[in-house]
CSV table of C-alpha atoms in Angstrom, one decimal:
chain,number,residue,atom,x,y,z
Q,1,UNK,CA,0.0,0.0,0.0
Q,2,UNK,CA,1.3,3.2,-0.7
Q,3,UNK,CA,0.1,6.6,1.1
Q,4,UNK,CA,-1.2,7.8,-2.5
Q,5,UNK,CA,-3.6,5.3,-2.1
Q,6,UNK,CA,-4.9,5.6,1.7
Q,7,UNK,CA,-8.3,6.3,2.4
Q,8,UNK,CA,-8.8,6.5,6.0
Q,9,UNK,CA,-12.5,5.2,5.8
Q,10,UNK,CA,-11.6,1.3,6.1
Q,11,UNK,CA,-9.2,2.2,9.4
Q,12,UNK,CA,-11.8,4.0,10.8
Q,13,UNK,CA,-14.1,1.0,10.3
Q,14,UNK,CA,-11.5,-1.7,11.4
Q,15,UNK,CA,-10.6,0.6,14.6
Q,16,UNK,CA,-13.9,0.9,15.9
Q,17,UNK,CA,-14.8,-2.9,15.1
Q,18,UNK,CA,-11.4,-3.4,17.2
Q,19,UNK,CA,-13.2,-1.1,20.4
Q,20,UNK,CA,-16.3,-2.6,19.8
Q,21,UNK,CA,-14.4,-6.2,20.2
Q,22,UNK,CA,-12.6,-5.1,23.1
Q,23,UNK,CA,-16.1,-3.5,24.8
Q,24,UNK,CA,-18.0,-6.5,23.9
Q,25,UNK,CA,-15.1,-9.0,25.7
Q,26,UNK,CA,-15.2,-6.9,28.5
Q,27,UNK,CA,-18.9,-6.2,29.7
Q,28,UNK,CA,-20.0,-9.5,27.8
Q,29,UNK,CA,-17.3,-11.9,29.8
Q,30,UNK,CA,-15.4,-9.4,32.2
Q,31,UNK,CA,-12.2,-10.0,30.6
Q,32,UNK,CA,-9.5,-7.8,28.6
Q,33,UNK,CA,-9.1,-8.9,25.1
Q,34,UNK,CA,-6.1,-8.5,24.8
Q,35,UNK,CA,-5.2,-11.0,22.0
Q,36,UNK,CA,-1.3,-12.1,23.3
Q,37,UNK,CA,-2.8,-13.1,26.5
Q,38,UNK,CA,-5.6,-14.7,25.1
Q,39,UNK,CA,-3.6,-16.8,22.6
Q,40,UNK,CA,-0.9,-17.5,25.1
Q,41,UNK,CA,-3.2,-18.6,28.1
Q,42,UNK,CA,-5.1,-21.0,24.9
Q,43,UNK,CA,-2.1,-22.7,24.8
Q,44,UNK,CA,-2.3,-23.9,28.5
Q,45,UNK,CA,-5.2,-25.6,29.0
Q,46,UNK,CA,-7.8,-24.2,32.2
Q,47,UNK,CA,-10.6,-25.5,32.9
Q,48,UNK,CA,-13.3,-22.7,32.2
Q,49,UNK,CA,-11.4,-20.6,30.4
Q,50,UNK,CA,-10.4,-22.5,27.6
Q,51,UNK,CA,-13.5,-22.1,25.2
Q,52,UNK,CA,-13.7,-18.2,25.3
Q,53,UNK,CA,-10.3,-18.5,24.1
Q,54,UNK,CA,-10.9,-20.9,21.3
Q,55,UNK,CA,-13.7,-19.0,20.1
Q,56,UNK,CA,-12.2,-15.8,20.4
Q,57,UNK,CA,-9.5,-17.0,18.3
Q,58,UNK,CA,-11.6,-18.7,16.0
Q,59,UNK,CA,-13.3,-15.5,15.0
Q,60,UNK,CA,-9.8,-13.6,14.6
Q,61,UNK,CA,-8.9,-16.3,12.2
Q,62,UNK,CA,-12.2,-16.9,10.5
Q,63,UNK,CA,-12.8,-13.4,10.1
Q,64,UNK,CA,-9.6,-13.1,7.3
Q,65,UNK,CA,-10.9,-16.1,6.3
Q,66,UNK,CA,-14.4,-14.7,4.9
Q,67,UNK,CA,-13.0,-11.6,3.9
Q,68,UNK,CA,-10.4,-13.6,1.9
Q,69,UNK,CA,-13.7,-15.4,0.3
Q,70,UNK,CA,-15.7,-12.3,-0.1
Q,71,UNK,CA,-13.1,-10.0,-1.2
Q,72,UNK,CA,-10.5,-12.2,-3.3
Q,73,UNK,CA,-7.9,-10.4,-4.6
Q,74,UNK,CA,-9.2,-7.2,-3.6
Q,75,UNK,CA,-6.9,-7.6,-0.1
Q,76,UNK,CA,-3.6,-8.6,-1.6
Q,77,UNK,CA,-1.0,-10.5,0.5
Q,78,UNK,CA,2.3,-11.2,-0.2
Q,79,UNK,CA,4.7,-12.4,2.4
Q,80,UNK,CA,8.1,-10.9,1.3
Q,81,UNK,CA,10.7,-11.9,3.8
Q,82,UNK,CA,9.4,-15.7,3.7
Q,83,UNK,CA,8.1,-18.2,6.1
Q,84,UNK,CA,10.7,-18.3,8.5
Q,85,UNK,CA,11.2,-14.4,8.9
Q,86,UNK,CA,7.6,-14.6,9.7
Q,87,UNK,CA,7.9,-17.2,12.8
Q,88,UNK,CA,11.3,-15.8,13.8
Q,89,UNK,CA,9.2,-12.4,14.0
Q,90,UNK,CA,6.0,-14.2,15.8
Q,91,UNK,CA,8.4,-15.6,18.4
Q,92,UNK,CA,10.3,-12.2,18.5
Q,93,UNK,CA,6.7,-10.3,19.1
Q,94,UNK,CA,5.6,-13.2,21.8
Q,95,UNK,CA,8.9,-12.4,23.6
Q,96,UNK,CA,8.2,-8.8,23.7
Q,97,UNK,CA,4.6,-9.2,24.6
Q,98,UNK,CA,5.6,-11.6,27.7
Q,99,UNK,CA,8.0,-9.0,28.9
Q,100,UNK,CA,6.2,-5.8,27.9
Q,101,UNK,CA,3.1,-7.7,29.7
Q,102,UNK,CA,0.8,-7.2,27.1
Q,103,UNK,CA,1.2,-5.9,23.4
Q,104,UNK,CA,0.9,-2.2,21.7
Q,105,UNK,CA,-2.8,-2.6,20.7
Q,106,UNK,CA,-3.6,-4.6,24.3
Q,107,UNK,CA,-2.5,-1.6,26.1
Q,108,UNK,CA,-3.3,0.9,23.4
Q,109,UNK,CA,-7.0,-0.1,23.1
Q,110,UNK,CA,-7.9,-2.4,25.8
Q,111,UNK,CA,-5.6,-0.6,28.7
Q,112,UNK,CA,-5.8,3.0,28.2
Q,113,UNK,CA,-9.8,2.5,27.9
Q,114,UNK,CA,-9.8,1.2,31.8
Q,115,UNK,CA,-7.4,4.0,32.5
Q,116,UNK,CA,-4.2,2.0,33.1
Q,117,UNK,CA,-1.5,4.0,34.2
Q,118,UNK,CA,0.8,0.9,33.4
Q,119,UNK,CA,-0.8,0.7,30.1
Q,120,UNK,CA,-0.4,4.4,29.4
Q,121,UNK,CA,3.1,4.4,30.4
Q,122,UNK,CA,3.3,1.7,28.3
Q,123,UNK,CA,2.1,3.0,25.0
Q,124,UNK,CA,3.9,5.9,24.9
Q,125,UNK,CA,6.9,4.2,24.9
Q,126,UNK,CA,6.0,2.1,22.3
Q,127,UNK,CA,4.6,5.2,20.2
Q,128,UNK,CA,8.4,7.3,21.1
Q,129,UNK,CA,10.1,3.9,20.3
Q,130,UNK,CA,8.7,3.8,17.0
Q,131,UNK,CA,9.0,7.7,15.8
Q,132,UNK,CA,12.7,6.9,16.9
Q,133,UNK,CA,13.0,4.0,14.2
Q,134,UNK,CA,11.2,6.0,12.0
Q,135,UNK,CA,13.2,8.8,12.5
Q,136,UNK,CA,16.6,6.9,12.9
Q,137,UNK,CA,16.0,4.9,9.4
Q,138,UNK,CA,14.7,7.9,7.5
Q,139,UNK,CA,18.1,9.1,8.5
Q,140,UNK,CA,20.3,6.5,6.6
Q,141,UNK,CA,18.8,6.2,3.7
C-alpha cells in the first residue's frame, strides 16, 4: 500500500470494530481482550477458560478467512521476507509481549480504555520507540 492510495474510511471502520471487540469481551465476559494473552493462556489448558479462548481465536482467524472469500484479490497479500522471517518475527513479538506484559494494541486499546497507568506508560513508549525508528532509518537512507 502506498500513502497515494490511503483512504482512512476502512481504518476508521477496522478501529472501531477493534473497540467494539474489546467492549464486547469486556462487559459481555469481564475479561480484557487482549489477544497475546488470550492466545498464550489457549495454549495452557484451564478449565473454564479454555472455550472463550478458542472461540475468540476462532473469529480472529475466521474473520480473514471470509473476507479472503468475499473479497478475493481485492486484499492482496504477499509475504516478502518468507516463512521463516515470519515465525522468527512471531516468536520475537511473543517475547516482547511476555515482557512488555501485554502488546501495543492490548494496552493501546484495551488498557488506556480502563485508565491503566501501566498501560499508558506503556504506550507511549512504544509510540516514542517507534518515531525513533522512524526517525533513525529515515536518516540513513
Amino acid at each position: 500500500m502506498s500513502i497515494a492510495e490511503f483512504s482512512p474510511w476502512p481504518a476508521l471502520a477496522g478501529g472501531a470494530l477493534i473497540g467494539l471487540a474489546a467492549a464486547l469481551t469486556w462487559w459481555g465476559l469481564g475479561r480484557i481482550a487482549g489477544v497475546s494473552n488470550i492466545l498464550g493462556q489457549l495454549l495452557v489448558f484451564q478449565r473454564g477458560h479454555w472455550g472463550w479462548r478458542l472461540a475468540f481465536v476462532a473469529g480472529l482467524l475466521g474473520t480473514g478467512a471470509v473476507a479472503k472469500a468475499l473479497l478475493g484479490d481485492a486484499l492482496p497479500f504477499q509475504l516478502e521476507g518468507g516463512a521463516g522471517r515470519m515465525i522468527l518475527a512471531g516468536l520475537l513479538v511473543g517475547v516482547g509481549t511476555q515482557l512488555g506484559s501485554g502488546c501495543t494494541s492490548g494496552h493501546g486499546v484495551c488498557g488506556i480504555a480502563r485508565l491503566s497507568p501501566r498501560s499508558l506508560v506503556a504506550t507511549l513508549c512504544f509510540m516514542a520507540s517507534g518515531m525513533a525508528a522512524v526517525l533513525a532509518l529515515s536518516r540513513m537512507v
